[in-house]
Amino acid sequence: SQFRARVPVISANISGPNNICEGTTAILRASDLGVVGTPAFIWEGQGVDGSTSDSILVTAAGEYCVTIIDPTGCSNRTCRILTVTEFDSINLPGELNICFGEAIQLPVAGNPSYTYLWSPSTGIDNVSSNQPTFTPTDSTTYTVTITNESSDGTVCETSSQVSVNVAPDINLQVIGGGPICDPTTTFTATTAVDTDIVMFDASGTQVGTGNTY
């Protein structure tokens, strides 16, 4: 007679992404379809050491390993390396303030290796710029979508907003005057919005305040 023993073959596998975007979470799942019965799992890696679930949630780059043990005590171990595509810190200002008719450039430049798309396209010199100049005629909130593509093709996106506040057009108008032989003349200044008016003569000397002089 012959005695035949079946030796279980453990073929541990880890499924999941090889690369994730910074700030996102990856699910790594261990499996062995050849195991008879319910296997046990022991994970190793940053933040998951000793975990006994068949799947783990990870956010950090590094090597993650799992040992799968079948009911007979046979085991196998496999590992997977996870990389994280990062974004450089870009501290965009929440608000910028300008007077009507003025322009202002974004005070900080973004990473030139990323791609940028600003919206809306009005009042901005280049919607693809990492440091555009804004010239809106009305207060406008701009949204920028920043994209970084890793060498393995992983595309990561983030978005931010910048509000450009435009002060109303003063629309200063000065009327009055008269023949140069008159001993006195009256000038009246008007504006479209409430404002403080200061009048100066041709030499730059202040000659009065208020809307009439």
CSV table of N, CA, C and O in Angstrom, one decimal, residues 84-182:
chain,number,residue,atom,x,y,z
A,84,VAL,N,3.6,57.1,-3.1
A,84,VAL,CA,2.6,58.2,-2.9
A,84,VAL,C,3.1,59.4,-3.7
A,84,VAL,O,4.2,59.9,-3.6
A,85,THR,N,2.2,59.8,-4.7
A,85,THR,CA,2.5,61.0,-5.4
A,85,THR,C,2.1,62.3,-4.6
A,85,THR,O,1.0,62.4,-4.2
A,86,GLU,N,3.1,63.1,-4.3
A,86,GLU,CA,2.9,64.2,-3.4
A,86,GLU,C,2.7,65.5,-4.1
A,86,GLU,O,3.1,65.7,-5.3
A,87,PHE,N,2.1,66.5,-3.4
A,87,PHE,CA,1.9,67.8,-3.9
A,87,PHE,C,2.8,68.7,-3.0
A,87,PHE,O,2.8,68.6,-1.8
A,88,ASP,N,3.6,69.6,-3.7
A,88,ASP,CA,4.3,70.6,-2.9
A,88,ASP,C,3.3,71.5,-2.3
A,88,ASP,O,2.2,71.8,-2.8
A,89,SER,N,3.6,72.0,-1.1
A,89,SER,CA,2.7,72.9,-0.4
A,89,SER,C,2.6,74.2,-1.2
A,89,SER,O,3.6,74.9,-1.4
A,90,ILE,N,1.4,74.6,-1.5
A,90,ILE,CA,1.2,75.9,-2.2
A,90,ILE,C,0.2,76.7,-1.4
A,90,ILE,O,-1.0,76.4,-1.3
A,91,ASN,N,0.7,77.7,-0.8
A,91,ASN,CA,-0.1,78.6,0.1
A,91,ASN,C,-0.6,79.7,-0.7
A,91,ASN,O,-0.1,80.8,-0.7
A,92,LEU,N,-1.7,79.5,-1.4
A,92,LEU,CA,-2.4,80.6,-2.1
A,92,LEU,C,-3.1,81.5,-1.2
A,92,LEU,O,-3.8,81.0,-0.2
A,93,PRO,N,-3.1,82.8,-1.4
A,93,PRO,CA,-3.9,83.7,-0.6
A,93,PRO,C,-5.3,83.5,-0.8
A,93,PRO,O,-5.8,83.3,-1.9
A,94,GLY,N,-6.1,83.7,0.2
A,94,GLY,CA,-7.6,83.5,0.1
A,94,GLY,C,-8.2,84.7,-0.6
A,94,GLY,O,-9.2,84.6,-1.3
A,95,GLU,N,-7.6,85.9,-0.4
A,95,GLU,CA,-8.1,87.1,-1.0
A,95,GLU,C,-7.0,88.0,-1.5
A,95,GLU,O,-5.9,88.1,-0.9
A,96,LEU,N,-7.3,88.8,-2.5
A,96,LEU,CA,-6.4,89.9,-3.0
A,96,LEU,C,-7.3,91.1,-3.2
A,96,LEU,O,-8.5,90.9,-3.7
A,97,ASN,N,-6.8,92.3,-3.0
A,97,ASN,CA,-7.6,93.5,-3.1
A,97,ASN,C,-7.0,94.5,-4.0
A,97,ASN,O,-5.7,94.7,-4.0
A,98,ILE,N,-7.8,95.0,-5.0
A,98,ILE,CA,-7.3,96.0,-5.9
A,98,ILE,C,-8.3,97.1,-6.1
A,98,ILE,O,-9.5,96.9,-5.7
A,99,CYS,N,-7.8,98.2,-6.6
A,99,CYS,CA,-8.7,99.3,-7.0
A,99,CYS,C,-9.2,99.0,-8.4
A,99,CYS,O,-8.6,98.3,-9.2
A,100,PHE,N,-10.4,99.7,-8.7
A,100,PHE,CA,-10.9,99.5,-10.1
A,100,PHE,C,-9.9,99.9,-11.1
A,100,PHE,O,-9.3,101.0,-11.0
A,101,GLY,N,-9.7,99.1,-12.1
A,101,GLY,CA,-8.8,99.4,-13.2
A,101,GLY,C,-7.4,98.9,-13.0
A,101,GLY,O,-6.5,99.0,-13.9
A,102,GLU,N,-7.1,98.4,-11.8
A,102,GLU,CA,-5.7,98.0,-11.5
A,102,GLU,C,-5.6,96.5,-11.8
A,102,GLU,O,-6.6,95.8,-12.1
A,103,ALA,N,-4.3,96.0,-11.8
A,103,ALA,CA,-4.0,94.6,-12.0
A,103,ALA,C,-3.2,94.1,-10.8
A,103,ALA,O,-2.5,94.9,-10.1
A,104,ILE,N,-3.3,92.8,-10.5
A,104,ILE,CA,-2.5,92.3,-9.5
A,104,ILE,C,-2.0,90.9,-9.8
A,104,ILE,O,-2.8,90.1,-10.4
A,105,GLN,N,-0.8,90.6,-9.6
A,105,GLN,CA,-0.3,89.2,-9.9
A,105,GLN,C,-0.3,88.4,-8.6
A,105,GLN,O,-0.1,88.8,-7.5
A,106,LEU,N,-0.6,87.1,-8.8
A,106,LEU,CA,-0.6,86.1,-7.7
A,106,LEU,C,0.8,86.2,-7.0
A,106,LEU,O,1.8,86.1,-7.7
A,107,PRO,N,0.8,86.5,-5.7
A,107,PRO,CA,2.1,86.8,-5.1
A,107,PRO,C,3.0,85.6,-4.9
A,107,PRO,O,4.2,85.7,-4.7
A,108,VAL,N,2.5,84.4,-5.1
A,108,VAL,CA,3.3,83.1,-5.0
A,108,VAL,C,3.1,82.3,-6.2
A,108,VAL,O,2.1,82.2,-6.8
A,109,ALA,N,4.2,81.8,-6.7
A,109,ALA,CA,4.2,80.9,-7.9
A,109,ALA,C,4.1,79.5,-7.5
A,109,ALA,O,4.7,79.0,-6.6
A,110,GLY,N,3.3,78.8,-8.3
A,110,GLY,CA,3.1,77.3,-8.1
A,110,GLY,C,4.2,76.5,-8.7
A,110,GLY,O,5.0,77.1,-9.5
A,111,ASN,N,4.3,75.3,-8.4
A,111,ASN,CA,5.3,74.4,-8.9
A,111,ASN,C,5.2,74.4,-10.5
A,111,ASN,O,4.1,74.0,-11.0
A,112,PRO,N,6.2,74.7,-11.2
A,112,PRO,CA,6.1,74.8,-12.7
A,112,PRO,C,5.9,73.4,-13.3
A,112,PRO,O,5.6,73.3,-14.5
A,113,SER,N,6.2,72.3,-12.6
A,113,SER,CA,6.0,71.0,-13.2
A,113,SER,C,4.6,70.5,-13.1
A,113,SER,O,4.3,69.5,-13.7
A,114,TYR,N,3.7,71.2,-12.4
A,114,TYR,CA,2.3,70.9,-12.4
A,114,TYR,C,1.6,71.6,-13.5
A,114,TYR,O,2.1,72.6,-14.1
A,115,THR,N,0.4,71.2,-13.8
A,115,THR,CA,-0.5,71.9,-14.7
A,115,THR,C,-1.6,72.6,-13.9
A,115,THR,O,-2.0,72.1,-12.9
A,116,TYR,N,-2.0,73.8,-14.5
A,116,TYR,CA,-3.0,74.6,-13.8
A,116,TYR,C,-4.1,75.0,-14.8
A,116,TYR,O,-3.9,75.2,-15.9
A,117,LEU,N,-5.3,75.1,-14.2
A,117,LEU,CA,-6.4,75.5,-15.0
A,117,LEU,C,-7.3,76.4,-14.1
A,117,LEU,O,-7.9,76.0,-13.1
A,118,TRP,N,-7.3,77.7,-14.5
A,118,TRP,CA,-8.1,78.7,-13.7
A,118,TRP,C,-9.5,78.9,-14.3
A,118,TRP,O,-9.6,78.9,-15.5
A,119,SER,N,-10.4,79.2,-13.5
A,119,SER,CA,-11.8,79.5,-13.9
A,119,SER,C,-12.4,80.5,-13.0
A,119,SER,O,-12.2,80.4,-11.7
A,120,PRO,N,-13.2,81.5,-13.5
A,120,PRO,CA,-13.5,81.7,-14.9
A,120,PRO,C,-12.3,82.3,-15.6
A,120,PRO,O,-11.3,82.7,-15.0
A,121,SER,N,-12.4,82.4,-16.9
A,121,SER,CA,-11.3,82.9,-17.8
A,121,SER,C,-11.3,84.4,-17.9
A,121,SER,O,-10.4,84.9,-18.5
A,122,THR,N,-12.3,85.1,-17.4
A,122,THR,CA,-12.4,86.5,-17.6
A,122,THR,C,-11.5,87.2,-16.5
A,122,THR,O,-11.5,86.8,-15.4
A,123,GLY,N,-10.9,88.3,-16.9
A,123,GLY,CA,-10.1,89.1,-16.0
A,123,GLY,C,-8.8,88.4,-15.5
A,123,GLY,O,-8.3,88.6,-14.4
A,124,ILE,N,-8.3,87.5,-16.4
A,124,ILE,CA,-7.0,86.8,-16.0
A,124,ILE,C,-6.2,86.6,-17.3
A,124,ILE,O,-6.7,86.4,-18.4
A,125,ASP,N,-4.9,86.8,-17.2
A,125,ASP,CA,-4.1,86.9,-18.4
A,125,ASP,C,-3.8,85.5,-19.0
A,125,ASP,O,-3.6,85.4,-20.2
A,126,ASN,N,-3.7,84.5,-18.2
A,126,ASN,CA,-3.4,83.1,-18.7
A,126,ASN,C,-4.0,82.1,-17.7
A,126,ASN,O,-3.5,81.9,-16.6
A,127,VAL,N,-5.0,81.4,-18.2
A,127,VAL,CA,-5.7,80.4,-17.4
A,127,VAL,C,-4.8,79.2,-17.1
A,127,VAL,O,-5.2,78.4,-16.2
A,128,SER,N,-3.7,79.0,-17.8
A,128,SER,CA,-2.8,77.9,-17.5
A,128,SER,C,-1.5,78.3,-16.7
A,128,SER,O,-0.6,77.4,-16.6
A,129,SER,N,-1.5,79.5,-16.2
A,129,SER,CA,-0.3,80.0,-15.6
A,129,SER,C,-0.2,79.5,-14.1
A,129,SER,O,-1.2,79.4,-13.4
A,130,ASN,N,1.0,79.3,-13.6
A,130,ASN,CA,1.2,79.0,-12.2
A,130,ASN,C,1.3,80.3,-11.4
A,130,ASN,O,1.4,80.2,-10.2
A,131,GLN,N,1.3,81.5,-12.0
A,131,GLN,CA,1.3,82.8,-11.3
A,131,GLN,C,0.7,83.8,-12.2
A,131,GLN,O,1.4,84.7,-12.7
A,132,PRO,N,-0.6,83.7,-12.4
A,132,PRO,CA,-1.3,84.6,-13.3
A,132,PRO,C,-1.5,86.1,-12.8
A,132,PRO,O,-1.3,86.3,-11.6
A,133,THR,N,-1.8,87.0,-13.7
A,133,THR,CA,-2.2,88.3,-13.3
A,133,THR,C,-3.7,88.5,-13.5
A,133,THR,O,-4.2,88.2,-14.5
A,134,PHE,N,-4.3,89.1,-12.5
A,134,PHE,CA,-5.8,89.3,-12.5
A,134,PHE,C,-6.1,90.8,-12.8
A,134,PHE,O,-5.5,91.7,-12.2
A,135,THR,N,-7.1,91.0,-13.6
A,135,THR,CA,-7.6,92.3,-13.9
A,135,THR,C,-9.1,92.3,-14.0
A,135,THR,O,-9.7,92.9,-15.0
A,136,PRO,N,-9.8,91.8,-13.1
A,136,PRO,CA,-11.3,91.8,-13.2
A,136,PRO,C,-11.8,93.2,-13.0
A,136,PRO,O,-11.2,94.0,-12.3
A,137,THR,N,-13.0,93.5,-13.6
A,137,THR,CA,-13.7,94.7,-13.3
A,137,THR,C,-14.7,94.7,-12.2
A,137,THR,O,-15.1,95.7,-11.7
A,138,ASP,N,-15.0,93.5,-11.8
A,138,ASP,CA,-15.8,93.2,-10.6
A,138,ASP,C,-15.2,92.2,-9.7
A,138,ASP,O,-14.4,91.4,-10.2
A,139,SER,N,-15.5,92.2,-8.5
A,139,SER,CA,-15.0,91.2,-7.5
A,139,SER,C,-15.3,89.8,-8.0
A,139,SER,O,-16.5,89.5,-8.4
A,140,THR,N,-14.3,89.0,-8.1
A,140,THR,CA,-14.4,87.6,-8.7
A,140,THR,C,-13.7,86.6,-7.9
A,140,THR,O,-12.6,86.9,-7.4
A,141,THR,N,-14.3,85.4,-7.7
A,141,THR,CA,-13.6,84.3,-7.0
A,141,THR,C,-13.2,83.3,-8.1
A,141,THR,O,-14.0,82.8,-8.9
A,142,TYR,N,-11.8,83.1,-8.1
A,142,TYR,CA,-11.2,82.2,-9.1
A,142,TYR,C,-10.9,80.9,-8.5
A,142,TYR,O,-10.5,80.8,-7.3
A,143,THR,N,-11.2,79.8,-9.2
A,143,THR,CA,-10.9,78.5,-8.8
A,143,THR,C,-9.8,77.9,-9.7
A,143,THR,O,-9.9,78.0,-10.9
A,144,VAL,N,-8.8,77.3,-9.1
A,144,VAL,CA,-7.7,76.7,-9.8
A,144,VAL,C,-7.7,75.2,-9.5
A,144,VAL,O,-7.8,74.8,-8.4
A,145,THR,N,-7.6,74.4,-10.6
A,145,THR,CA,-7.4,73.0,-10.5
A,145,THR,C,-5.9,72.7,-10.8
A,145,THR,O,-5.5,73.0,-11.9
A,146,ILE,N,-5.2,72.1,-9.9
A,146,ILE,CA,-3.8,71.8,-10.0
A,146,ILE,C,-3.6,70.3,-10.2
A,146,ILE,O,-4.2,69.5,-9.4
A,147,THR,N,-2.9,69.9,-11.2
A,147,THR,CA,-2.8,68.5,-11.6
A,147,THR,C,-1.3,68.1,-11.6
A,147,THR,O,-0.5,68.8,-12.1
A,148,ASN,N,-1.0,67.0,-11.0
A,148,ASN,CA,0.3,66.4,-11.0
A,148,ASN,C,0.3,65.0,-11.4
A,148,ASN,O,-0.5,64.2,-10.8
A,149,GLU,N,1.0,64.6,-12.5
A,149,GLU,CA,1.0,63.3,-13.0
A,149,GLU,C,2.3,62.6,-12.7
A,149,GLU,O,3.4,63.1,-13.1
A,150,SER,N,2.3,61.5,-12.0
A,150,SER,CA,3.5,60.7,-11.7
A,150,SER,C,4.0,60.0,-12.9
A,150,SER,O,3.4,59.9,-13.9
A,151,SER,N,5.2,59.5,-12.7
A,151,SER,CA,5.9,58.8,-13.8
A,151,SER,C,5.2,57.5,-14.2
A,151,SER,O,5.3,57.1,-15.4
A,152,ASP,N,4.4,56.9,-13.3
A,152,ASP,CA,3.6,55.7,-13.7
A,152,ASP,C,2.2,56.0,-14.2
A,152,ASP,O,1.4,55.1,-14.4
A,153,GLY,N,1.9,57.3,-14.4
A,153,GLY,CA,0.7,57.7,-15.0
A,153,GLY,C,-0.4,58.0,-14.0
A,153,GLY,O,-1.5,58.3,-14.4
A,154,THR,N,-0.1,57.9,-12.7
A,154,THR,CA,-1.1,58.3,-11.7
A,154,THR,C,-1.4,59.8,-11.7
A,154,THR,O,-0.4,60.6,-11.7
A,155,VAL,N,-2.6,60.2,-11.9
A,155,VAL,CA,-3.0,61.6,-12.0
A,155,VAL,C,-3.6,62.0,-10.7
A,155,VAL,O,-4.6,61.5,-10.2
A,156,CYS,N,-3.0,63.1,-10.1
A,156,CYS,CA,-3.5,63.6,-8.8
A,156,CYS,C,-3.9,65.0,-9.0
A,156,CYS,O,-3.3,65.8,-9.7
A,157,GLU,N,-5.1,65.4,-8.4
A,157,GLU,CA,-5.6,66.7,-8.5
A,157,GLU,C,-5.9,67.3,-7.2
A,157,GLU,O,-6.3,66.6,-6.3
A,158,THR,N,-5.8,68.6,-7.1
A,158,THR,CA,-6.3,69.4,-5.9
A,158,THR,C,-6.8,70.7,-6.5
A,158,THR,O,-6.5,71.1,-7.6
A,159,SER,N,-7.6,71.4,-5.7
A,159,SER,CA,-8.2,72.7,-6.1
A,159,SER,C,-8.1,73.7,-5.0
A,159,SER,O,-8.1,73.3,-3.8
A,160,SER,N,-8.1,74.9,-5.4
A,160,SER,CA,-8.1,76.0,-4.4
A,160,SER,C,-8.8,77.2,-5.0
A,160,SER,O,-9.0,77.3,-6.2
A,161,GLN,N,-9.1,78.2,-4.1
A,161,GLN,CA,-9.8,79.4,-4.6
A,161,GLN,C,-9.1,80.6,-4.1
A,161,GLN,O,-8.5,80.7,-3.0
A,162,VAL,N,-9.1,81.7,-5.0
A,162,VAL,CA,-8.6,83.0,-4.7
A,162,VAL,C,-9.7,84.0,-5.1
A,162,VAL,O,-10.1,84.0,-6.2
A,163,SER,N,-10.1,84.8,-4.1
A,163,SER,CA,-11.0,85.9,-4.4
A,163,SER,C,-10.3,87.2,-4.6
A,163,SER,O,-9.5,87.6,-3.8
A,164,VAL,N,-10.6,87.8,-5.7
A,164,VAL,CA,-10.0,89.2,-6.0
A,164,VAL,C,-11.1,90.2,-5.8
A,164,VAL,O,-12.1,90.2,-6.6
A,165,ASN,N,-10.9,91.0,-4.8
A,165,ASN,CA,-11.9,92.0,-4.4
A,165,ASN,C,-11.6,93.3,-5.1
A,165,ASN,O,-10.5,93.9,-5.0
A,166,VAL,N,-12.5,93.9,-5.9
A,166,VAL,CA,-12.3,95.1,-6.7
A,166,VAL,C,-13.1,96.2,-6.0
A,166,VAL,O,-14.3,96.1,-5.9
A,167,ALA,N,-12.4,97.3,-5.6
A,167,ALA,CA,-13.1,98.4,-5.1
A,167,ALA,C,-13.9,99.1,-6.2
A,167,ALA,O,-13.5,99.1,-7.4
A,168,PRO,N,-15.1,99.7,-5.9
A,168,PRO,CA,-15.9,100.3,-7.0
A,168,PRO,C,-15.1,101.4,-7.7
A,168,PRO,O,-14.3,102.1,-7.1
A,169,ASP,N,-15.5,101.6,-8.9
A,169,ASP,CA,-15.0,102.7,-9.7
A,169,ASP,C,-15.4,104.1,-9.1
A,169,ASP,O,-16.6,104.3,-8.9
A,170,ILE,N,-14.5,104.9,-8.7
A,170,ILE,CA,-14.8,106.2,-8.1
A,170,ILE,C,-15.5,107.1,-9.1
A,170,ILE,O,-16.4,107.9,-8.8
A,171,ASN,N,-15.0,107.1,-10.4
A,171,ASN,CA,-15.6,107.9,-11.4
A,171,ASN,C,-15.5,109.4,-11.0
A,171,ASN,O,-16.6,110.0,-11.0
A,172,LEU,N,-14.4,109.9,-10.7
A,172,LEU,CA,-14.2,111.3,-10.3
A,172,LEU,C,-14.4,112.2,-11.5
A,172,LEU,O,-13.8,112.1,-12.5
A,173,GLN,N,-15.3,113.2,-11.3
A,173,GLN,CA,-15.6,114.2,-12.3
A,173,GLN,C,-15.4,115.6,-11.6
A,173,GLN,O,-15.9,115.8,-10.5
A,174,VAL,N,-14.7,116.5,-12.2
A,174,VAL,CA,-14.5,117.9,-11.7
A,174,VAL,C,-15.1,118.9,-12.7
A,174,VAL,O,-14.7,118.8,-13.9
A,175,ILE,N,-16.0,119.7,-12.3
A,175,ILE,CA,-16.6,120.7,-13.2
A,175,ILE,C,-16.4,122.1,-12.6
A,175,ILE,O,-16.2,122.2,-11.3
A,176,GLY,N,-16.5,123.1,-13.4
A,176,GLY,CA,-16.4,124.5,-12.9
A,176,GLY,C,-15.2,125.2,-13.5
A,176,GLY,O,-14.8,124.8,-14.6
A,177,GLY,N,-14.8,126.3,-12.9
A,177,GLY,CA,-13.8,127.1,-13.5
A,177,GLY,C,-14.4,128.3,-14.2
A,177,GLY,O,-15.6,128.5,-14.2
A,178,GLY,N,-13.5,129.1,-14.8
A,178,GLY,CA,-14.0,130.3,-15.4
A,178,GLY,C,-12.8,131.1,-16.1
A,178,GLY,O,-11.7,130.6,-16.1
A,179,PRO,N,-13.1,132.3,-16.6
A,179,PRO,CA,-12.0,133.0,-17.3
A,179,PRO,C,-10.9,133.3,-16.3
A,179,PRO,O,-11.1,133.5,-15.1
A,180,ILE,N,-9.7,133.3,-16.7
A,180,ILE,CA,-8.5,133.5,-15.8
A,180,ILE,C,-8.5,134.9,-15.2
A,180,ILE,O,-7.8,135.1,-14.2
A,181,CYS,N,-9.3,135.8,-15.7
A,181,CYS,CA,-9.3,137.2,-15.2
A,181,CYS,C,-10.2,137.3,-14.0
A,181,CYS,O,-10.2,138.3,-13.2
A,182,ASP,N,-11.1,136.3,-13.8
A,182,ASP,CA,-12.0,136.3,-12.6
A,182,ASP,C,-11.2,136.2,-11.3
A,182,ASP,O,-10.3,135.3,-11.3
